[in-house]
Amino acid sequence: MPTNFTVVPVEDTPLSDPDYDGDILKEEDKEESDTVAGPYSGDETLRETSSLISTDHDDSIYGKHMALYEDEIDSTPMVSSLLNKLAHYTNVTQGVIEHEEAESEDGIQRVTVKGPQMGTFIGVFLPCMQNILGVILFLRLTWIVGTAGIMQALAVVFMCCSCTMLTAISMSAIATNGVVPAGGSYYMISRALGPEFGGAVGLCFYLGTTFAGSMYILGTMEIFLTYIQPEANVFDDQEPNGMQNNMRIYGTCCLAIMTLVVFVGVKYVNKLALIFLSCVVLSIMAIYAGVIQSAIKPPNYTICLLGNRTLKNKFDKCLKTEVIGNVTHPTELWRLFCKGDLGNETCDEYFNLNNLTEIRAVPGLLGGVISDNMWGHYGQVEKIVEKKEQSSEQASATNDVLKSYVINDIATYFTLLVGIYFPSVTGIMAGSNRSGDLRDPQRSIPSGTILAIVTTSFIYISCVVLFGACIEGVVLRDKYGDSVKKTLVVSTLAWPSPWLIVIGSFFSCCGAGLQSLTGAPRILQAIARDGIMPFLQVFGHSKANGEPTWALLLTAVICEIGILIGSLDEVAPILSMFFLMCYLFVNLACAVQTLLRTPNWRPRFKFYHWSLSFLGMSLSLSLMFVSSWYYALFVILIAGCIYKYIEYRGAEKEWGDGIRGLSLNAARYALIKLEEAPPHTKNWRPQLLVLLKLDSELGVKHPRLLSFTSQLKAGKGLTIVCSVLEGTYMAREADAKLSEKNIKAAMAKDKTKGFCHVVVSSNQRDGFSHLIQSAGLGGMKHNAVLVAWPTNWKQSESSLSWKNFIETIRETTAAHQALLVAKNIDTFPTNQDRLAEGTIDVWWIVHDGGLLMLLPFLLRQHKVWRKCKMRIFTVAQMDDNSIQMKKDLQMFLYHLRLDAKVEVVEMHAGDISAFTYEKTLVMEQRSQMLKQMQLSKTEREREPQLIHYKNTKAHASQNDKPTPTPTSDRVHMTWTKEKLISERNRLREANMTVRDIFNMKPEWENLDQTNVRRMHTAVKLNEVVVNKSQGAQLVLLNMPGPPKNNCGDENYMEFLEVLTEGLERVLLVRGGGREVITIYS
């Protein structure tokens, strides 16, 4: 569809100047890139930058016509600028193809990077063909057909090709969903599934490619030592592990040579790629030509059968004896089974009972062997390969003559063949790996990859049928061609010469090995440069020309491990596992993105569906366990360990992956389900809203509050850490972000898992009120608030701190939320501390729903408090049966499954002491004075002395006796424990009553009796708590409620101070009005 453009002339611009030099723009672009890459300043809003977005503009251009949008131009580009960037956007080459060194005139080595220029055929189709067709086709496919039979071999090919076809469809959808830059398949997987899955699958893909290099090198050495130059063997093939030792020695030498070639320059590998591909194509053409030739004139290859057993053809004639000049002579074959001279020989029993038969190895397309090769012939290790249709007399074979037969070197079964064959269909990602070098990756990758899979699948299926129709079954099951004089079995079918396939397969395996050693280091380099695994960072470095030197070295070491295994049949299932794991996650990525229907999921490739991806994922997983269940578990364990490592280290990459989208959908679904009904008591756990105070530098004022939070939560449940800044958001936006950053750093340091939120409000009271009301989402809202006790509230210039604290208590009560107040929070243990011994004392005064008893149990789950014992104290009045109370409480704890020591404390209704009256008097006088006068800082510091002077003067006027009375020093503000005990003793000795005290102190009669009673309770209860729990590691107390009106707020703070006086660590607890613990299961 044509697009119409309107050309607008622009006056007085540099672009319209004929003398304008384009280099100016280049310099501006350079400066712009330097600016974008610079450090982020706190005064600016952090935005996601894009290579397609440019903020360059000229006032002369935009100032006249776009003045309305001039404020937005700095952050949002004009459409014309964006389209210009898109039009000139070029994908960066991956570096797999060209990292050529060019020498400039001054002699300095520079890297020249060629732009994308390859189309579908050269860039995708041929690389996929070269990687798919290779070692298994030439060395093992005939053996698979002979062992499994045509029908089961077709089933193996169909399953494996279906897996790769479904994976290619999913990969095509991912590859066409946006630009795929350098990184290829690893880039697609990691950006679709996130850094954790991306790192795990990326390393699996890397290991699979590396072990593929091992397999190709072993295949190369097998062709060389078995079919090209058998005399080069260092160890005898007949010795145990002799062949494997030869493979190890020559494979190591071959690996060293290939590594050196790749190190010198990947350009040499790419120049040889066309030669290697030509070898593959010529070899396949030779096979098809040989099939046609066999229908006309079958090849002259013959095999010798003893009875129905296949013999290794190490002799010239398939005869027991031969007549030369009317004299019978034993043949070379006879000497393999007989000892002694002819006529006085001792021969093998089976040799004597059965005759020799010589048949064609390749009967040809019209030879009628297809029916014999239709079904499988599996066997155990060292089982002789037999032709079942041939008659024979059975007899046991001795170990000496067993070496003359063709035997199975490994036990064969269907699942083994799947694992060995699957590497022959890998390589479908060769095109996506070259995404940076393609002219149009979004069109070339799907069409080229799918066309390559269709082509290679046709080749494999046709070869299975043609091999079974043309070659004798016992020859097909002869893995190394011993029955046809050590000739490559597939080459017996070749035309015009078997050496065409031998040489072609040799160079094909060499080329595939070089491609693996070239591609694998770059996959590792891409993973290392992403920075998701710190220990791999060293492998992200490269030479001046871009070659990943250290990654190549590690690849060679891992490849050597595969070579030391020494057997192609044992290496093939290993790399099958790694590739299947990779394909599984490609399908998973496509299925997740499709089901989530994320707005950014808009692939150009339309022929996909989530069901196909799910089928491909299931097929990949099934093939893993079908091939080798223990290898499958091992690879899954490796991927799981890598995933957990990246998760533990904290993957900081955000790629907009599908797993995050899946998490969002799952979270939304869970929140909606939670909203349907309130949680049951059995599911109740403290969901904490932690209200933090910040210091002048916007740091956390009480970091141990976060430590206590993590100890209480043990990583479970919801934790929302919040703070409030005073002001307006527009003015304090940067401070809010800095505060949030500092809080998150403190949470990470204390391993507090949760969410962080900082709000800006006109005052802290409103800010905390809004947080208590609105924090959380849906069913995931907090049910408890944790705050620190306002320290030094008496000495503070402003009363806002303790007034806000009391208002927080009132609002949590109104919202039916629990409240936890940590007093002396700076003395609480950190997460690194370990309390070796001690107790957690619970003072259960009133029933709060069981929260007091649940909290110590949760704390003891953490390693800091694990060794502390739990004690529960309750208070009995005079008319209570303390013995029965203790029994009932013990039974209650038994049903709650809580292990705690129970103690009932009796509080007698004694008279109100003078100390209580004096504390109440001082409290009320201080409150009244603060209301009547505006005290300066100096006056507040002198306040206790003023009150002391006033009280002393008043008491002196009431008492005319010159001698000191027992109450003459009770007016002191500084009451110590020793003074308290001595005062009580003196009161008891004098037998003074409350009425006597009132008569002596008329001023006490004017006190509010409610305050006197509350102070009395606080003093008496504090005395009991200090007596029992002064040495406890933590004391939990019921927190009394605040007064209903605001008149007695300051008195309420004083009551709490008296209640907790003399205790090191105190947690005041106020329940939320619901049961949180139950005896039922």
PDB file of N, CA, C and O in Angstrom, residues 364-419:
ATOM      1  N   GLY A 364      19.887 -54.360  -3.377  1.00  0.00           N
ATOM      2  CA  GLY A 364      19.332 -53.335  -4.257  1.00  0.00           C
ATOM      3  C   GLY A 364      17.880 -53.069  -3.967  1.00  0.00           C
ATOM      4  O   GLY A 364      17.216 -53.747  -3.165  1.00  0.00           O
ATOM      5  N   LEU A 365      17.378 -52.073  -4.644  1.00  0.00           N
ATOM      6  CA  LEU A 365      16.008 -51.634  -4.392  1.00  0.00           C
ATOM      7  C   LEU A 365      14.988 -52.705  -4.738  1.00  0.00           C
ATOM      8  O   LEU A 365      13.911 -52.756  -4.139  1.00  0.00           O
ATOM      9  N   LEU A 366      15.330 -53.574  -5.676  1.00  0.00           N
ATOM     10  CA  LEU A 366      14.414 -54.640  -6.087  1.00  0.00           C
ATOM     11  C   LEU A 366      14.800 -55.981  -5.494  1.00  0.00           C
ATOM     12  O   LEU A 366      14.332 -57.015  -5.953  1.00  0.00           O
ATOM     13  N   GLY A 367      15.672 -55.952  -4.469  1.00  0.00           N
ATOM     14  CA  GLY A 367      16.166 -57.208  -3.910  1.00  0.00           C
ATOM     15  C   GLY A 367      15.209 -57.893  -2.961  1.00  0.00           C
ATOM     16  O   GLY A 367      15.412 -59.044  -2.587  1.00  0.00           O
ATOM     17  N   GLY A 368      14.136 -57.218  -2.528  1.00  0.00           N
ATOM     18  CA  GLY A 368      13.133 -57.832  -1.670  1.00  0.00           C
ATOM     19  C   GLY A 368      13.510 -57.933  -0.211  1.00  0.00           C
ATOM     20  O   GLY A 368      12.888 -58.725   0.516  1.00  0.00           O
ATOM     21  N   VAL A 369      14.497 -57.181   0.263  1.00  0.00           N
ATOM     22  CA  VAL A 369      14.892 -57.272   1.679  1.00  0.00           C
ATOM     23  C   VAL A 369      14.073 -56.340   2.556  1.00  0.00           C
ATOM     24  O   VAL A 369      14.230 -56.350   3.787  1.00  0.00           O
ATOM     25  N   ILE A 370      13.172 -55.545   1.961  1.00  0.00           N
ATOM     26  CA  ILE A 370      12.426 -54.583   2.762  1.00  0.00           C
ATOM     27  C   ILE A 370      11.531 -55.264   3.777  1.00  0.00           C
ATOM     28  O   ILE A 370      11.331 -54.769   4.892  1.00  0.00           O
ATOM     29  N   SER A 371      10.988 -56.428   3.398  1.00  0.00           N
ATOM     30  CA  SER A 371      10.122 -57.150   4.338  1.00  0.00           C
ATOM     31  C   SER A 371      10.916 -57.685   5.524  1.00  0.00           C
ATOM     32  O   SER A 371      10.413 -57.730   6.653  1.00  0.00           O
ATOM     33  N   ASP A 372      12.169 -58.114   5.288  1.00  0.00           N
ATOM     34  CA  ASP A 372      12.992 -58.622   6.391  1.00  0.00           C
ATOM     35  C   ASP A 372      13.420 -57.492   7.335  1.00  0.00           C
ATOM     36  O   ASP A 372      13.653 -57.735   8.524  1.00  0.00           O
ATOM     37  N   ASN A 373      13.543 -56.300   6.823  1.00  0.00           N
ATOM     38  CA  ASN A 373      14.011 -55.171   7.619  1.00  0.00           C
ATOM     39  C   ASN A 373      12.871 -54.330   8.197  1.00  0.00           C
ATOM     40  O   ASN A 373      13.103 -53.244   8.714  1.00  0.00           O
ATOM     41  N   MET A 374      11.657 -54.839   8.105  1.00  0.00           N
ATOM     42  CA  MET A 374      10.514 -54.032   8.533  1.00  0.00           C
ATOM     43  C   MET A 374      10.450 -53.897  10.052  1.00  0.00           C
ATOM     44  O   MET A 374      10.032 -52.861  10.572  1.00  0.00           O
ATOM     45  N   TRP A 375      10.863 -54.904  10.812  1.00  0.00           N
ATOM     46  CA  TRP A 375      10.725 -54.896  12.270  1.00  0.00           C
ATOM     47  C   TRP A 375      12.096 -55.006  12.937  1.00  0.00           C
ATOM     48  O   TRP A 375      13.086 -55.386  12.310  1.00  0.00           O
ATOM     49  N   GLY A 376      12.111 -54.703  14.202  1.00  0.00           N
ATOM     50  CA  GLY A 376      13.359 -54.538  14.928  1.00  0.00           C
ATOM     51  C   GLY A 376      14.047 -55.839  15.303  1.00  0.00           C
ATOM     52  O   GLY A 376      13.426 -56.915  15.379  1.00  0.00           O
ATOM     53  N   HIS A 377      15.344 -55.736  15.543  1.00  0.00           N
ATOM     54  CA  HIS A 377      16.162 -56.861  15.994  1.00  0.00           C
ATOM     55  C   HIS A 377      17.073 -56.357  17.120  1.00  0.00           C
ATOM     56  O   HIS A 377      18.249 -56.080  16.897  1.00  0.00           O
ATOM     57  N   TYR A 378      16.484 -56.191  18.296  1.00  0.00           N
ATOM     58  CA  TYR A 378      17.264 -55.700  19.442  1.00  0.00           C
ATOM     59  C   TYR A 378      18.029 -56.861  20.071  1.00  0.00           C
ATOM     60  O   TYR A 378      17.630 -58.031  19.968  1.00  0.00           O
ATOM     61  N   GLY A 379      19.121 -56.527  20.738  1.00  0.00           N
ATOM     62  CA  GLY A 379      19.920 -57.582  21.353  1.00  0.00           C
ATOM     63  C   GLY A 379      20.760 -57.055  22.495  1.00  0.00           C
ATOM     64  O   GLY A 379      20.966 -55.851  22.659  1.00  0.00           O
ATOM     65  N   GLN A 380      21.270 -57.998  23.290  1.00  0.00           N
ATOM     66  CA  GLN A 380      22.129 -57.647  24.411  1.00  0.00           C
ATOM     67  C   GLN A 380      23.554 -57.407  23.925  1.00  0.00           C
ATOM     68  O   GLN A 380      23.913 -57.689  22.790  1.00  0.00           O
ATOM     69  N   VAL A 381      24.367 -56.916  24.825  1.00  0.00           N
ATOM     70  CA  VAL A 381      25.754 -56.649  24.496  1.00  0.00           C
ATOM     71  C   VAL A 381      26.459 -57.969  24.193  1.00  0.00           C
ATOM     72  O   VAL A 381      26.184 -59.011  24.818  1.00  0.00           O
ATOM     73  N   GLU A 382      27.356 -57.940  23.201  1.00  0.00           N
ATOM     74  CA  GLU A 382      28.132 -59.089  22.743  1.00  0.00           C
ATOM     75  C   GLU A 382      27.263 -60.201  22.167  1.00  0.00           C
ATOM     76  O   GLU A 382      27.673 -61.355  22.087  1.00  0.00           O
ATOM     77  N   LYS A 383      26.053 -59.847  21.758  1.00  0.00           N
ATOM     78  CA  LYS A 383      25.222 -60.825  21.050  1.00  0.00           C
ATOM     79  C   LYS A 383      25.614 -60.826  19.575  1.00  0.00           C
ATOM     80  O   LYS A 383      25.815 -59.788  18.959  1.00  0.00           O
ATOM     81  N   ILE A 384      25.723 -62.042  18.998  1.00  0.00           N
ATOM     82  CA  ILE A 384      26.133 -62.178  17.603  1.00  0.00           C
ATOM     83  C   ILE A 384      24.991 -61.720  16.689  1.00  0.00           C
ATOM     84  O   ILE A 384      23.822 -62.041  16.912  1.00  0.00           O
ATOM     85  N   VAL A 385      25.357 -60.961  15.661  1.00  0.00           N
ATOM     86  CA  VAL A 385      24.369 -60.497  14.684  1.00  0.00           C
ATOM     87  C   VAL A 385      24.018 -61.665  13.766  1.00  0.00           C
ATOM     88  O   VAL A 385      24.889 -62.233  13.077  1.00  0.00           O
ATOM     89  N   GLU A 386      22.747 -62.047  13.768  1.00  0.00           N
ATOM     90  CA  GLU A 386      22.300 -63.231  13.031  1.00  0.00           C
ATOM     91  C   GLU A 386      21.224 -62.855  12.024  1.00  0.00           C
ATOM     92  O   GLU A 386      20.456 -61.924  12.246  1.00  0.00           O
ATOM     93  N   LYS A 387      21.190 -63.663  10.948  1.00  0.00           N
ATOM     94  CA  LYS A 387      20.123 -63.527   9.956  1.00  0.00           C
ATOM     95  C   LYS A 387      19.077 -64.585  10.281  1.00  0.00           C
ATOM     96  O   LYS A 387      19.294 -65.775  10.072  1.00  0.00           O
ATOM     97  N   LYS A 388      17.970 -64.143  10.808  1.00  0.00           N
ATOM     98  CA  LYS A 388      16.978 -65.072  11.358  1.00  0.00           C
ATOM     99  C   LYS A 388      16.410 -66.006  10.289  1.00  0.00           C
ATOM    100  O   LYS A 388      16.046 -67.148  10.571  1.00  0.00           O
ATOM    101  N   GLU A 389      16.318 -65.525   9.060  1.00  0.00           N
ATOM    102  CA  GLU A 389      15.712 -66.342   8.019  1.00  0.00           C
ATOM    103  C   GLU A 389      16.629 -67.474   7.561  1.00  0.00           C
ATOM    104  O   GLU A 389      16.186 -68.409   6.898  1.00  0.00           O
ATOM    105  N   GLN A 390      17.912 -67.427   7.932  1.00  0.00           N
ATOM    106  CA  GLN A 390      18.877 -68.441   7.504  1.00  0.00           C
ATOM    107  C   GLN A 390      18.840 -69.598   8.495  1.00  0.00           C
ATOM    108  O   GLN A 390      18.852 -69.400   9.708  1.00  0.00           O
ATOM    109  N   SER A 391      18.819 -70.843   7.967  1.00  0.00           N
ATOM    110  CA  SER A 391      18.798 -72.032   8.830  1.00  0.00           C
ATOM    111  C   SER A 391      20.193 -72.289   9.395  1.00  0.00           C
ATOM    112  O   SER A 391      21.214 -72.012   8.739  1.00  0.00           O
ATOM    113  N   SER A 392      20.227 -72.861  10.624  1.00  0.00           N
ATOM    114  CA  SER A 392      21.516 -73.148  11.256  1.00  0.00           C
ATOM    115  C   SER A 392      21.310 -74.161  12.355  1.00  0.00           C
ATOM    116  O   SER A 392      20.210 -74.339  12.869  1.00  0.00           O
ATOM    117  N   GLU A 393      22.411 -74.836  12.688  1.00  0.00           N
ATOM    118  CA  GLU A 393      22.433 -75.747  13.821  1.00  0.00           C
ATOM    119  C   GLU A 393      23.032 -74.991  15.010  1.00  0.00           C
ATOM    120  O   GLU A 393      24.141 -74.460  14.922  1.00  0.00           O
ATOM    121  N   GLN A 394      22.305 -74.981  16.099  1.00  0.00           N
ATOM    122  CA  GLN A 394      22.727 -74.182  17.236  1.00  0.00           C
ATOM    123  C   GLN A 394      23.840 -74.874  18.011  1.00  0.00           C
ATOM    124  O   GLN A 394      23.831 -76.088  18.205  1.00  0.00           O
ATOM    125  N   ALA A 395      24.770 -74.099  18.448  1.00  0.00           N
ATOM    126  CA  ALA A 395      25.859 -74.570  19.311  1.00  0.00           C
ATOM    127  C   ALA A 395      26.481 -73.343  19.953  1.00  0.00           C
ATOM    128  O   ALA A 395      26.425 -72.223  19.412  1.00  0.00           O
ATOM    129  N   SER A 396      27.060 -73.540  21.116  1.00  0.00           N
ATOM    130  CA  SER A 396      27.674 -72.425  21.836  1.00  0.00           C
ATOM    131  C   SER A 396      28.992 -72.024  21.172  1.00  0.00           C
ATOM    132  O   SER A 396      29.685 -72.855  20.588  1.00  0.00           O
ATOM    133  N   ALA A 397      29.304 -70.734  21.307  1.00  0.00           N
ATOM    134  CA  ALA A 397      30.543 -70.215  20.731  1.00  0.00           C
ATOM    135  C   ALA A 397      31.519 -69.898  21.856  1.00  0.00           C
ATOM    136  O   ALA A 397      31.142 -69.339  22.885  1.00  0.00           O
ATOM    137  N   THR A 398      32.767 -70.269  21.659  1.00  0.00           N
ATOM    138  CA  THR A 398      33.800 -69.973  22.650  1.00  0.00           C
ATOM    139  C   THR A 398      34.270 -68.537  22.493  1.00  0.00           C
ATOM    140  O   THR A 398      34.051 -67.886  21.465  1.00  0.00           O
ATOM    141  N   ASN A 399      34.925 -68.025  23.539  1.00  0.00           N
ATOM    142  CA  ASN A 399      35.405 -66.636  23.515  1.00  0.00           C
ATOM    143  C   ASN A 399      36.460 -66.412  22.441  1.00  0.00           C
ATOM    144  O   ASN A 399      36.614 -65.307  21.936  1.00  0.00           O
ATOM    145  N   ASP A 400      37.188 -67.476  22.105  1.00  0.00           N
ATOM    146  CA  ASP A 400      38.241 -67.319  21.097  1.00  0.00           C
ATOM    147  C   ASP A 400      37.666 -67.022  19.727  1.00  0.00           C
ATOM    148  O   ASP A 400      38.180 -66.169  18.993  1.00  0.00           O
ATOM    149  N   VAL A 401      36.620 -67.736  19.380  1.00  0.00           N
ATOM    150  CA  VAL A 401      36.050 -67.554  18.046  1.00  0.00           C
ATOM    151  C   VAL A 401      35.009 -66.443  18.022  1.00  0.00           C
ATOM    152  O   VAL A 401      34.550 -66.053  16.941  1.00  0.00           O
ATOM    153  N   LEU A 402      34.617 -65.958  19.198  1.00  0.00           N
ATOM    154  CA  LEU A 402      33.603 -64.900  19.245  1.00  0.00           C
ATOM    155  C   LEU A 402      34.087 -63.631  18.536  1.00  0.00           C
ATOM    156  O   LEU A 402      33.289 -62.871  17.984  1.00  0.00           O
ATOM    157  N   LYS A 403      35.408 -63.430  18.527  1.00  0.00           N
ATOM    158  CA  LYS A 403      35.969 -62.258  17.880  1.00  0.00           C
ATOM    159  C   LYS A 403      35.840 -62.297  16.366  1.00  0.00           C
ATOM    160  O   LYS A 403      36.046 -61.290  15.693  1.00  0.00           O
ATOM    161  N   SER A 404      35.526 -63.475  15.834  1.00  0.00           N
ATOM    162  CA  SER A 404      35.386 -63.592  14.382  1.00  0.00           C
ATOM    163  C   SER A 404      33.989 -63.232  13.908  1.00  0.00           C
ATOM    164  O   SER A 404      33.755 -63.127  12.699  1.00  0.00           O
ATOM    165  N   TYR A 405      33.042 -63.094  14.825  1.00  0.00           N
ATOM    166  CA  TYR A 405      31.669 -62.758  14.467  1.00  0.00           C
ATOM    167  C   TYR A 405      31.435 -61.255  14.622  1.00  0.00           C
ATOM    168  O   TYR A 405      32.116 -60.552  15.398  1.00  0.00           O
ATOM    169  N   VAL A 406      30.443 -60.766  13.921  1.00  0.00           N
ATOM    170  CA  VAL A 406      29.957 -59.392  14.130  1.00  0.00           C
ATOM    171  C   VAL A 406      29.028 -59.418  15.339  1.00  0.00           C
ATOM    172  O   VAL A 406      28.030 -60.149  15.338  1.00  0.00           O
ATOM    173  N   ILE A 407      29.358 -58.655  16.368  1.00  0.00           N
ATOM    174  CA  ILE A 407      28.581 -58.679  17.616  1.00  0.00           C
ATOM    175  C   ILE A 407      28.131 -57.258  17.961  1.00  0.00           C
ATOM    176  O   ILE A 407      28.653 -56.256  17.453  1.00  0.00           O
ATOM    177  N   ASN A 408      27.149 -57.201  18.846  1.00  0.00           N
ATOM    178  CA  ASN A 408      26.687 -55.918  19.355  1.00  0.00           C
ATOM    179  C   ASN A 408      27.680 -55.385  20.386  1.00  0.00           C
ATOM    180  O   ASN A 408      27.990 -56.081  21.356  1.00  0.00           O
ATOM    181  N   ASP A 409      28.175 -54.184  20.169  1.00  0.00           N
ATOM    182  CA  ASP A 409      29.108 -53.619  21.153  1.00  0.00           C
ATOM    183  C   ASP A 409      28.384 -53.024  22.354  1.00  0.00           C
ATOM    184  O   ASP A 409      28.965 -52.822  23.414  1.00  0.00           O
ATOM    185  N   ILE A 410      27.060 -52.719  22.197  1.00  0.00           N
ATOM    186  CA  ILE A 410      26.249 -52.219  23.308  1.00  0.00           C
ATOM    187  C   ILE A 410      24.893 -52.898  23.255  1.00  0.00           C
ATOM    188  O   ILE A 410      24.472 -53.398  22.204  1.00  0.00           O
ATOM    189  N   ALA A 411      24.211 -52.923  24.395  1.00  0.00           N
ATOM    190  CA  ALA A 411      22.846 -53.439  24.426  1.00  0.00           C
ATOM    191  C   ALA A 411      21.933 -52.456  23.713  1.00  0.00           C
ATOM    192  O   ALA A 411      22.039 -51.234  23.904  1.00  0.00           O
ATOM    193  N   THR A 412      21.042 -52.942  22.887  1.00  0.00           N
ATOM    194  CA  THR A 412      20.194 -52.066  22.078  1.00  0.00           C
ATOM    195  C   THR A 412      18.749 -52.170  22.530  1.00  0.00           C
ATOM    196  O   THR A 412      18.249 -53.268  22.822  1.00  0.00           O
ATOM    197  N   TYR A 413      18.073 -51.028  22.555  1.00  0.00           N
ATOM    198  CA  TYR A 413      16.652 -50.940  22.866  1.00  0.00           C
ATOM    199  C   TYR A 413      16.147 -49.627  22.288  1.00  0.00           C
ATOM    200  O   TYR A 413      16.931 -48.738  21.918  1.00  0.00           O
ATOM    201  N   PHE A 414      14.856 -49.510  22.196  1.00  0.00           N
ATOM    202  CA  PHE A 414      14.243 -48.396  21.460  1.00  0.00           C
ATOM    203  C   PHE A 414      14.642 -47.038  22.029  1.00  0.00           C
ATOM    204  O   PHE A 414      14.993 -46.121  21.279  1.00  0.00           O
ATOM    205  N   THR A 415      14.569 -46.876  23.339  1.00  0.00           N
ATOM    206  CA  THR A 415      14.846 -45.567  23.938  1.00  0.00           C
ATOM    207  C   THR A 415      16.296 -45.139  23.725  1.00  0.00           C
ATOM    208  O   THR A 415      16.582 -43.947  23.578  1.00  0.00           O
ATOM    209  N   LEU A 416      17.217 -46.112  23.688  1.00  0.00           N
ATOM    210  CA  LEU A 416      18.620 -45.770  23.414  1.00  0.00           C
ATOM    211  C   LEU A 416      18.758 -45.173  22.025  1.00  0.00           C
ATOM    212  O   LEU A 416      19.495 -44.195  21.821  1.00  0.00           O
ATOM    213  N   LEU A 417      18.058 -45.761  21.052  1.00  0.00           N
ATOM    214  CA  LEU A 417      18.146 -45.267  19.686  1.00  0.00           C
ATOM    215  C   LEU A 417      17.593 -43.848  19.570  1.00  0.00           C
ATOM    216  O   LEU A 417      18.096 -43.049  18.770  1.00  0.00           O
ATOM    217  N   VAL A 418      16.566 -43.526  20.369  1.00  0.00           N
ATOM    218  CA  VAL A 418      16.018 -42.157  20.352  1.00  0.00           C
ATOM    219  C   VAL A 418      17.078 -41.163  20.805  1.00  0.00           C
ATOM    220  O   VAL A 418      17.280 -40.108  20.190  1.00  0.00           O
ATOM    221  N   GLY A 419      17.780 -41.506  21.890  1.00  0.00           N
ATOM    222  CA  GLY A 419      18.815 -40.611  22.398  1.00  0.00           C
ATOM    223  C   GLY A 419      19.984 -40.444  21.447  1.00  0.00           C
ATOM    224  O   GLY A 419      20.561 -39.358  21.338  1.00  0.00           O
TER     225      GLY A 419
END
